[in-house]
Coordinates of C-alpha atoms in Angstrom, one line a residue:
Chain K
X1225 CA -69.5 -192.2 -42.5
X1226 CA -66.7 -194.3 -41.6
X1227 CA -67.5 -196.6 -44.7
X1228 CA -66.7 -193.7 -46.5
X1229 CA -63.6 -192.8 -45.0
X1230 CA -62.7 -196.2 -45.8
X1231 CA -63.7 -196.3 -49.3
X1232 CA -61.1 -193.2 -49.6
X1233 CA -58.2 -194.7 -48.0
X1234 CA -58.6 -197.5 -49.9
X1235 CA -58.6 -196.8 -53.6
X1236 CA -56.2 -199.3 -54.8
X1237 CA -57.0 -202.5 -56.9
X1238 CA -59.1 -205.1 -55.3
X1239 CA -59.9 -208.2 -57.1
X1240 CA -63.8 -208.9 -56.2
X1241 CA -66.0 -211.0 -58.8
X1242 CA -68.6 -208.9 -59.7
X1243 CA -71.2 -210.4 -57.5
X1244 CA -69.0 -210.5 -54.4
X1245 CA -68.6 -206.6 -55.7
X1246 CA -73.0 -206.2 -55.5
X1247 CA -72.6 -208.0 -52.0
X1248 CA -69.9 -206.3 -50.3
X1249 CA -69.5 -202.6 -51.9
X1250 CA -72.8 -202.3 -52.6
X1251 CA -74.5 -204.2 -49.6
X1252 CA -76.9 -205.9 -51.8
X1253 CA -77.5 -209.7 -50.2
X1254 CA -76.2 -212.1 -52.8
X1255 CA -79.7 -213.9 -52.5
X1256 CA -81.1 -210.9 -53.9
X1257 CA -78.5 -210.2 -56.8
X1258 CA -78.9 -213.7 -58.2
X1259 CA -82.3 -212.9 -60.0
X1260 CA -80.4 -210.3 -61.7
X1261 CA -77.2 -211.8 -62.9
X1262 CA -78.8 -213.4 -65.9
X1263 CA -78.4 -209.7 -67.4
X1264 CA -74.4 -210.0 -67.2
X1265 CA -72.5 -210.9 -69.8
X1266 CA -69.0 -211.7 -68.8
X1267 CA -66.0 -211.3 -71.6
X1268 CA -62.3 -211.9 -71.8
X1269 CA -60.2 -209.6 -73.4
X1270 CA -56.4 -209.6 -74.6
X1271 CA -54.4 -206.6 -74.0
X1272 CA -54.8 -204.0 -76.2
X1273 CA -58.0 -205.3 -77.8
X1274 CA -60.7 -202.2 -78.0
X1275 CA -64.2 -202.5 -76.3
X1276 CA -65.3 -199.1 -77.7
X1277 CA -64.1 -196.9 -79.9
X1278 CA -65.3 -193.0 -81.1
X1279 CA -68.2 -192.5 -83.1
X1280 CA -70.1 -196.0 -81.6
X1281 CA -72.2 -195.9 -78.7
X1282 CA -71.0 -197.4 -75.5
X1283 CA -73.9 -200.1 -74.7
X1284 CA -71.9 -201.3 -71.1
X1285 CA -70.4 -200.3 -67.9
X1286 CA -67.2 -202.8 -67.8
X1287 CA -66.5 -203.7 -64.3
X1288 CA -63.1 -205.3 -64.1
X1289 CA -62.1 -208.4 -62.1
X1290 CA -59.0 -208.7 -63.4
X1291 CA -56.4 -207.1 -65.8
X1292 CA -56.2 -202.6 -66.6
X1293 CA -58.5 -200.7 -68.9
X1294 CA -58.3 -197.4 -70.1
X1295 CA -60.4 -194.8 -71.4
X1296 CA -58.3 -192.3 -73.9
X1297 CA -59.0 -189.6 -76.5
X1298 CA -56.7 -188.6 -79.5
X1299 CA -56.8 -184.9 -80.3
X1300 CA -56.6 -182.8 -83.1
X1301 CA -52.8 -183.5 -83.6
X1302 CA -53.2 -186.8 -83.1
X1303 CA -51.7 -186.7 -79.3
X1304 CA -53.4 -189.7 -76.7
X1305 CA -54.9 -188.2 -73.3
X1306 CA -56.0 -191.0 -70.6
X1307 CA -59.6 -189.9 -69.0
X1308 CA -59.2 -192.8 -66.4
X1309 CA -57.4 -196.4 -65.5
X1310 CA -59.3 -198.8 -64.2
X1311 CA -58.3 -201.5 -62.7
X1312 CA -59.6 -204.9 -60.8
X1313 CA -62.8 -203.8 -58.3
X1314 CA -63.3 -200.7 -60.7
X1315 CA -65.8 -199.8 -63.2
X1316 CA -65.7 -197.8 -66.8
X1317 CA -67.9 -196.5 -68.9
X1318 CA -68.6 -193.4 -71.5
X1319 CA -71.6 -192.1 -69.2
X1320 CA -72.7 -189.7 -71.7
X1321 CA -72.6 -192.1 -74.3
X1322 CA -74.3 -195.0 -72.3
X1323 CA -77.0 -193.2 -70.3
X1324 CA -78.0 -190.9 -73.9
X1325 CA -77.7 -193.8 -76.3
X1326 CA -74.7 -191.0 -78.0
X1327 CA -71.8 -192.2 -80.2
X1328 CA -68.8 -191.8 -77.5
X1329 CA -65.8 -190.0 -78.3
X1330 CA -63.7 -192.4 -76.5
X1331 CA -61.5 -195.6 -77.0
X1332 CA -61.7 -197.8 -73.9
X1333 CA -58.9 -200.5 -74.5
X1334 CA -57.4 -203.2 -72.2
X1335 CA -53.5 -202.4 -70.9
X1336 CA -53.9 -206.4 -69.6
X1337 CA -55.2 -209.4 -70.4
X1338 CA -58.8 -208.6 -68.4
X1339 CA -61.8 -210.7 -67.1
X1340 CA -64.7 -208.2 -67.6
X1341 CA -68.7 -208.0 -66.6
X1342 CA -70.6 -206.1 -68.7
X1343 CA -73.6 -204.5 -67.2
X1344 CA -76.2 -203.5 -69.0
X1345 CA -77.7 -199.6 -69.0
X1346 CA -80.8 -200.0 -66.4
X1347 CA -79.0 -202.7 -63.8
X1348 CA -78.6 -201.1 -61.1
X1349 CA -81.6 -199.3 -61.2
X1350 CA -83.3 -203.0 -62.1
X1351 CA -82.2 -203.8 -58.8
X1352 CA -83.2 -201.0 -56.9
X1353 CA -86.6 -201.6 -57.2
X1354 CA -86.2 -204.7 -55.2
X1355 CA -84.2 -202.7 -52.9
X1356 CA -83.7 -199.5 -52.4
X1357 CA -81.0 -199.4 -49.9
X1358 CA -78.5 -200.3 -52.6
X1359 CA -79.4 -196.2 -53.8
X1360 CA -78.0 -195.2 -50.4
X1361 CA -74.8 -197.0 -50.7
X1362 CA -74.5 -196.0 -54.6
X1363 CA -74.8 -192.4 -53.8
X1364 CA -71.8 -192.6 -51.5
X1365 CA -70.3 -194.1 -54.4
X1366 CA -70.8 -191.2 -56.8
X1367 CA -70.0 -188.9 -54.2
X1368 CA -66.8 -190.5 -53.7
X1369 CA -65.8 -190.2 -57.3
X1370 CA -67.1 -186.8 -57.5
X1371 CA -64.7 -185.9 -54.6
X1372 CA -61.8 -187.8 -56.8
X1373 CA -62.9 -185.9 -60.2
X1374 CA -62.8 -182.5 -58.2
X1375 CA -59.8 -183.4 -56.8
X1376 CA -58.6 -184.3 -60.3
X1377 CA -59.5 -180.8 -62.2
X1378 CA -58.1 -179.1 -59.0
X1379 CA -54.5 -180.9 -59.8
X1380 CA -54.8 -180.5 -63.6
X1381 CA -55.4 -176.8 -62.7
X1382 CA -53.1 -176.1 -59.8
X1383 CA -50.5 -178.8 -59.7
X1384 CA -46.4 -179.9 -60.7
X1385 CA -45.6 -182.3 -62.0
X1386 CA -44.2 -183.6 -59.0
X1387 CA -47.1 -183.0 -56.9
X1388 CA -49.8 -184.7 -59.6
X1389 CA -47.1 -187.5 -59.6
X1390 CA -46.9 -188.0 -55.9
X1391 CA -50.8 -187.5 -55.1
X1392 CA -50.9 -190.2 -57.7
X1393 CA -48.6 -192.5 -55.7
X1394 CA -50.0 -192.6 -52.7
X1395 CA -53.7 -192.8 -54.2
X1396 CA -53.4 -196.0 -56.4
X1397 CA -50.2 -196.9 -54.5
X1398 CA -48.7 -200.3 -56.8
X1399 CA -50.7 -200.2 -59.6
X1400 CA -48.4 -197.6 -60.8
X1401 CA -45.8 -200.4 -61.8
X1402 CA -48.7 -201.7 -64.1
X1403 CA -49.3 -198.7 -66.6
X1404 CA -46.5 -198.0 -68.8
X1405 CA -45.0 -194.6 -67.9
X1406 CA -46.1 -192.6 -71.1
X1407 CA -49.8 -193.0 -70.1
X1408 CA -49.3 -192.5 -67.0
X1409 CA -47.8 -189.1 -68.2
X1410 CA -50.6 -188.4 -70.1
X1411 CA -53.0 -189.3 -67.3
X1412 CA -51.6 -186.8 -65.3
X1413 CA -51.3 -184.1 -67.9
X1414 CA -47.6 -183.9 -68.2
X1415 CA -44.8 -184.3 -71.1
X1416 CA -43.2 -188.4 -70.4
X1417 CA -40.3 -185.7 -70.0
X1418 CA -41.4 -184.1 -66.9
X1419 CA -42.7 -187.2 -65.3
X1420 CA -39.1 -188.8 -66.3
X1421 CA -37.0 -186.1 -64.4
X1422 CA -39.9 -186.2 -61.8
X1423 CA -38.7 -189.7 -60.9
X1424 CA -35.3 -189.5 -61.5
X1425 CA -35.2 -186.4 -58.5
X1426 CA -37.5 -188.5 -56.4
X1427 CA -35.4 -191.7 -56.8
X1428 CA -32.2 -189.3 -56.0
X1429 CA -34.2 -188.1 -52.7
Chain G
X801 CA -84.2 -190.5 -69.8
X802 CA -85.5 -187.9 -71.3
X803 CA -85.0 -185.8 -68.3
X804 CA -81.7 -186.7 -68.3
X805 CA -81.4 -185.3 -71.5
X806 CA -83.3 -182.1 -70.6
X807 CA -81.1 -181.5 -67.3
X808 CA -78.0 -181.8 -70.6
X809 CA -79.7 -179.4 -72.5
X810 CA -80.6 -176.7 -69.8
X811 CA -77.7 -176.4 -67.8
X812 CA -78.1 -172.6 -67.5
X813 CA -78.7 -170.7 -64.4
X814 CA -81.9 -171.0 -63.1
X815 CA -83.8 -169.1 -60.5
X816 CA -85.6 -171.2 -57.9
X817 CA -86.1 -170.7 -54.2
X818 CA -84.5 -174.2 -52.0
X819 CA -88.0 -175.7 -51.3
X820 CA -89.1 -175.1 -55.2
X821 CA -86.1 -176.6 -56.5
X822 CA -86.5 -180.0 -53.9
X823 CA -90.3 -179.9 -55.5
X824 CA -89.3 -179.3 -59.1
X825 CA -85.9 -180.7 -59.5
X826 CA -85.8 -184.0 -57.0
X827 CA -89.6 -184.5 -57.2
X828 CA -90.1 -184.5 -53.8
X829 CA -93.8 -183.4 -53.0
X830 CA -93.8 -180.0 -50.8
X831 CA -95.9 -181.6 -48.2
X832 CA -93.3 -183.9 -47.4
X833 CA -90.6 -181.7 -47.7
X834 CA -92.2 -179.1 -45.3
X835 CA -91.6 -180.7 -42.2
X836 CA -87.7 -181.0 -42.7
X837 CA -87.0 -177.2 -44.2
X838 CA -86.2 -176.3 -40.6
X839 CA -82.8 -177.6 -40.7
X840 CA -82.2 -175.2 -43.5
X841 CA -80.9 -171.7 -42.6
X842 CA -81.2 -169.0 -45.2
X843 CA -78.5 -166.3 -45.3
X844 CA -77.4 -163.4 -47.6
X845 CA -73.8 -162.9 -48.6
X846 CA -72.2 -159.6 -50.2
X847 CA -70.3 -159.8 -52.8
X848 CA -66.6 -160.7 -52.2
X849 CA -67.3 -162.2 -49.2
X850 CA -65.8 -165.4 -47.8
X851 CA -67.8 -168.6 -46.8
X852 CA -65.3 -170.7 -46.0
X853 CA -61.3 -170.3 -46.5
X854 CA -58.4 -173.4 -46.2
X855 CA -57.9 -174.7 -43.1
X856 CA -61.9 -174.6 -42.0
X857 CA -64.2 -177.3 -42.0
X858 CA -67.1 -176.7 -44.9
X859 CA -70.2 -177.5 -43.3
X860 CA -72.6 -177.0 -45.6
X861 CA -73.5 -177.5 -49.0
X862 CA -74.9 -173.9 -50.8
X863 CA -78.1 -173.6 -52.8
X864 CA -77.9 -170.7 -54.6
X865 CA -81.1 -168.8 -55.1
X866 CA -79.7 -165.7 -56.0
X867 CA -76.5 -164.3 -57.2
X868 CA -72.9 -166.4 -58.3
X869 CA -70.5 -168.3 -55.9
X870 CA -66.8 -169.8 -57.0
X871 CA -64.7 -172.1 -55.4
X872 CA -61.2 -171.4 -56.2
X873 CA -57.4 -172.3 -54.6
X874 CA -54.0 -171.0 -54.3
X875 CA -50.9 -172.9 -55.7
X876 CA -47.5 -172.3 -54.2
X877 CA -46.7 -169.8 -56.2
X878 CA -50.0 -167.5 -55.2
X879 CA -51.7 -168.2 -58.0
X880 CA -55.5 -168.6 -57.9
X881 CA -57.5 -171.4 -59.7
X882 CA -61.6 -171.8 -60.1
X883 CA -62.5 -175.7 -59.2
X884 CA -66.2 -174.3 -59.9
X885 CA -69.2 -171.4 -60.2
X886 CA -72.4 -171.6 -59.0
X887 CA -74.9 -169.6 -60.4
X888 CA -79.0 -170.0 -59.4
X889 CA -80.3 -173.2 -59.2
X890 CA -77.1 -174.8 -58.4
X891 CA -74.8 -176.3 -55.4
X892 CA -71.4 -176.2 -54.3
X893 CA -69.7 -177.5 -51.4
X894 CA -66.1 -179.0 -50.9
X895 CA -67.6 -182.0 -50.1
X896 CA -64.5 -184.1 -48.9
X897 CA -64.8 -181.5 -46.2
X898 CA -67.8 -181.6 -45.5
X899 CA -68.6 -185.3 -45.7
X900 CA -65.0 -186.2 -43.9
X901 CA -65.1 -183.1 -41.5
X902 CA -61.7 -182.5 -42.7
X903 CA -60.3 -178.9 -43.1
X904 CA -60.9 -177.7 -46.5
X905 CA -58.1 -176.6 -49.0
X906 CA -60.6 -174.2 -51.0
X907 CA -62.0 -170.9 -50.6
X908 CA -65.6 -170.0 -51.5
X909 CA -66.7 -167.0 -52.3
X910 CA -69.4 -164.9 -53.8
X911 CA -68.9 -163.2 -57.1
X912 CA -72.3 -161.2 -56.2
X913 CA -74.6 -160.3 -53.9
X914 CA -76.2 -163.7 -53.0
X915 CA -79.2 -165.5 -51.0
X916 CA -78.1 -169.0 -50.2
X917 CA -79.8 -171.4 -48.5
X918 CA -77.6 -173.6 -46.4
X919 CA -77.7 -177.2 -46.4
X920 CA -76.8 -179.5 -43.3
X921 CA -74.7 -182.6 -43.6
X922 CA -77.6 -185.3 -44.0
X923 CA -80.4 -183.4 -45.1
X924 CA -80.9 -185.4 -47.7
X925 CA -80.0 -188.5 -46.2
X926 CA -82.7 -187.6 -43.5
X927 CA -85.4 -186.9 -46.6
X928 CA -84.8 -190.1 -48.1
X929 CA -85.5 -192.1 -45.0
X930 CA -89.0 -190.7 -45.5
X931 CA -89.3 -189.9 -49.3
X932 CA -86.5 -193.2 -50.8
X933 CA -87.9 -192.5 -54.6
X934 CA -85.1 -188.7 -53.7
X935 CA -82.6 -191.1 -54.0
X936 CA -83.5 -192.2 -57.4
X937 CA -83.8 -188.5 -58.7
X938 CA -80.7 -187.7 -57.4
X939 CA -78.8 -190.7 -58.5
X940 CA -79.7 -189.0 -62.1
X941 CA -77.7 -185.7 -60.8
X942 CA -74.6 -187.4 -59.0
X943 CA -74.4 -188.9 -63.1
X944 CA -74.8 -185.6 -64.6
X945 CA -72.4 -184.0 -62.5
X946 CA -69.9 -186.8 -63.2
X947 CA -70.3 -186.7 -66.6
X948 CA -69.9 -183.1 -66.3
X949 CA -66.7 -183.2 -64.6
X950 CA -65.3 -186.2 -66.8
X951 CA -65.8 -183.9 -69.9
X952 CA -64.1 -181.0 -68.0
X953 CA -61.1 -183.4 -67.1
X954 CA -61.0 -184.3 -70.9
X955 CA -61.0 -180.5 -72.0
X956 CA -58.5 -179.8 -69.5
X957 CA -56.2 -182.4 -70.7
X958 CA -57.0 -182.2 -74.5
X959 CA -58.4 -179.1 -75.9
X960 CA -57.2 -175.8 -77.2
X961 CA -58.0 -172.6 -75.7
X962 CA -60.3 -171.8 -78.2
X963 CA -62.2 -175.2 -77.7
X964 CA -62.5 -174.4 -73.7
X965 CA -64.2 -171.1 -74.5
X966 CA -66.5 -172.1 -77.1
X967 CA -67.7 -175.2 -74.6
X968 CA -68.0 -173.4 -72.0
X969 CA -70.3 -170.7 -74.1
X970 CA -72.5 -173.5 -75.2
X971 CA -73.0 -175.1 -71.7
X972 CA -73.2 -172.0 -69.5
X973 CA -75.1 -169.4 -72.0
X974 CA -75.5 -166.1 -71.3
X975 CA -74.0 -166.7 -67.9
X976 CA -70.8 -165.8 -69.1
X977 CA -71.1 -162.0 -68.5
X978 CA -71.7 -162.0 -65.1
X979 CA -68.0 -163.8 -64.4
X980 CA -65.4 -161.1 -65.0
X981 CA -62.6 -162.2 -67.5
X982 CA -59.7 -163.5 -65.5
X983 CA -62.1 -165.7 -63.3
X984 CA -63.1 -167.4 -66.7
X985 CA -59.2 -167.7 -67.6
X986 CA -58.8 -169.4 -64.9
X987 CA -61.5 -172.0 -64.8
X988 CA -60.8 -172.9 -68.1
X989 CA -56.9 -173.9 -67.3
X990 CA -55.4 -170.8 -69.6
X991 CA -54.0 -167.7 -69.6
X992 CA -56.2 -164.2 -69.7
X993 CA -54.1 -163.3 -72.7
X994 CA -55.4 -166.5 -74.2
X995 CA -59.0 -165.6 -73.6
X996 CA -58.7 -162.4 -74.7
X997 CA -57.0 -163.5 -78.3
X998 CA -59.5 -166.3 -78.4
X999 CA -62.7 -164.1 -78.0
X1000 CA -61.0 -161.4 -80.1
X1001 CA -60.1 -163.9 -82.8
X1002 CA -64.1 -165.2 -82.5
X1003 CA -65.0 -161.6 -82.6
X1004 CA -63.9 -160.9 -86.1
X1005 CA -65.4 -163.9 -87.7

């Protein structure tokens, strides 16, 4: 349990080569992930080059080992809203439009210059057959990030501006200074106008 | 896959006693799940009744056989909001709580009568160290969920009130008349008066 604990108090960016990721998030010994790696492609992008984009089918989970992605959707009237940042140590992905082979309705674009695995639909699963424990340690995973998406709707339900700002904060703690301040607005659901005078009380105290 | 798919498609209420659902929905054979079912405790709740409130530790994790549950919270201004409902066939917990043993900032409570089973901490943890394929099964759920939730994130961020309504028709069925109006309001993230225009508007054609 205390792993998990752990896991939650620190959420920030970690820079971890995707093996090294297998090896010490997942426990997975890296004698046993190195059959597997042949299945990873590994890709640089630029910042703001797309990786997916609505209406095409999302063949990857990106895990990041360095730079910012973002996943986004443009609405009716044309208006951006961030679904998720990740950055290094993180993963991405359309699940929907992965795991049911379904054109996404998403852009996923890099805010940084980003070192990238991409790994394939069946990996993890691939790897579980060789060992299992890795499901045990990947369910605490997805619990985790269950906990975070709950935690999520419960803000874009309940929450100022202030408080989704702040909760933001001291969850992904400097990676703030990385994401230019209009997504960040949109991440969290607000006008750039209320995060603005969000900061500007803050900064006052 | 394809059962992935299927769990997409049927995401209704279903009715199915604890034991039947471990059977049917995580594949675990009865035999083996016999032996643990005496950690479970089975308990009816009336309706309006509290299971756990802020500021107690949620201990369990509720199967619903029968009946509806909702997880909702206050804001600062005394204003409820549903995280979640749980008709037949599904779960809820506040699982930070739970899984942290940290005080819990959500209420649960039933919507109607109910017969819940009551799930321990690491029941099936404790399975799984007897039965590992569980973990496989359930691997497919933790994704569903979080698909589930990422969708409701981008719905909360980016769609219209009519949108909200008509999604949550399609996903939840006929399960809609058993939550009374204002609950709906406020799980979708608008206002009754928007619900009721919306479902007049849709009304009329």
């Amino acid at each position: 349990m205390q792993d998990l604990i752990e896991h939650f108090e620190n959420y920030g960016p970690k820079t971890l080569p995707f093996d090294q990721w297998l090896a010490d998030v997942l426990e997975v010994p890296l004698a046993t992930v190195q059959p597997f790696l042949g299945k990873i492609q590994y890709r640089k992008v630029e910042k703001n080059e797309f990786l997916i984009m609505p209406g095409t089918v999302c063949p990857y989970t990106y895990y990041v080992e360095r730079g910012v992605l973002r996943m986004y959707t443009i609405d009716g009237s044309g208006k951006e809203h961030v679904i998720q940042f990740a950055p290094e140590g993180w993963y991405i992905t359309d699940r929907k439009s992965t795991y049911l082979d379904e054109p996404s309705s998403y852009f996923i674009q890099a805010i940084e210059d980003c070192d990238l695995a991409l790994i394939p639909k069946h990996f993890l699963q691939d790897i579980s057959k060789k060992y299992p424990q890795l499901l045990e340690k990947n369910t605490f995973i997805l619990n985790r990030y269950i906990m975070l998406l709950q935690h999520r709707v419960t803000l874009l339900l309940s929450a100022t501006a202030e408080e989704r700002y702040l909760d933001f904060l001291s969850t992904y703690k400097d990676f703030i200074h990385r994401v230019p301040l209009y997504m960040l607005a949109s991440y969290l659901g607000i006008t750039p106008e209320s995060l603005s005078r969000v900061r500007n009380e803050l900064a006052k105290g």
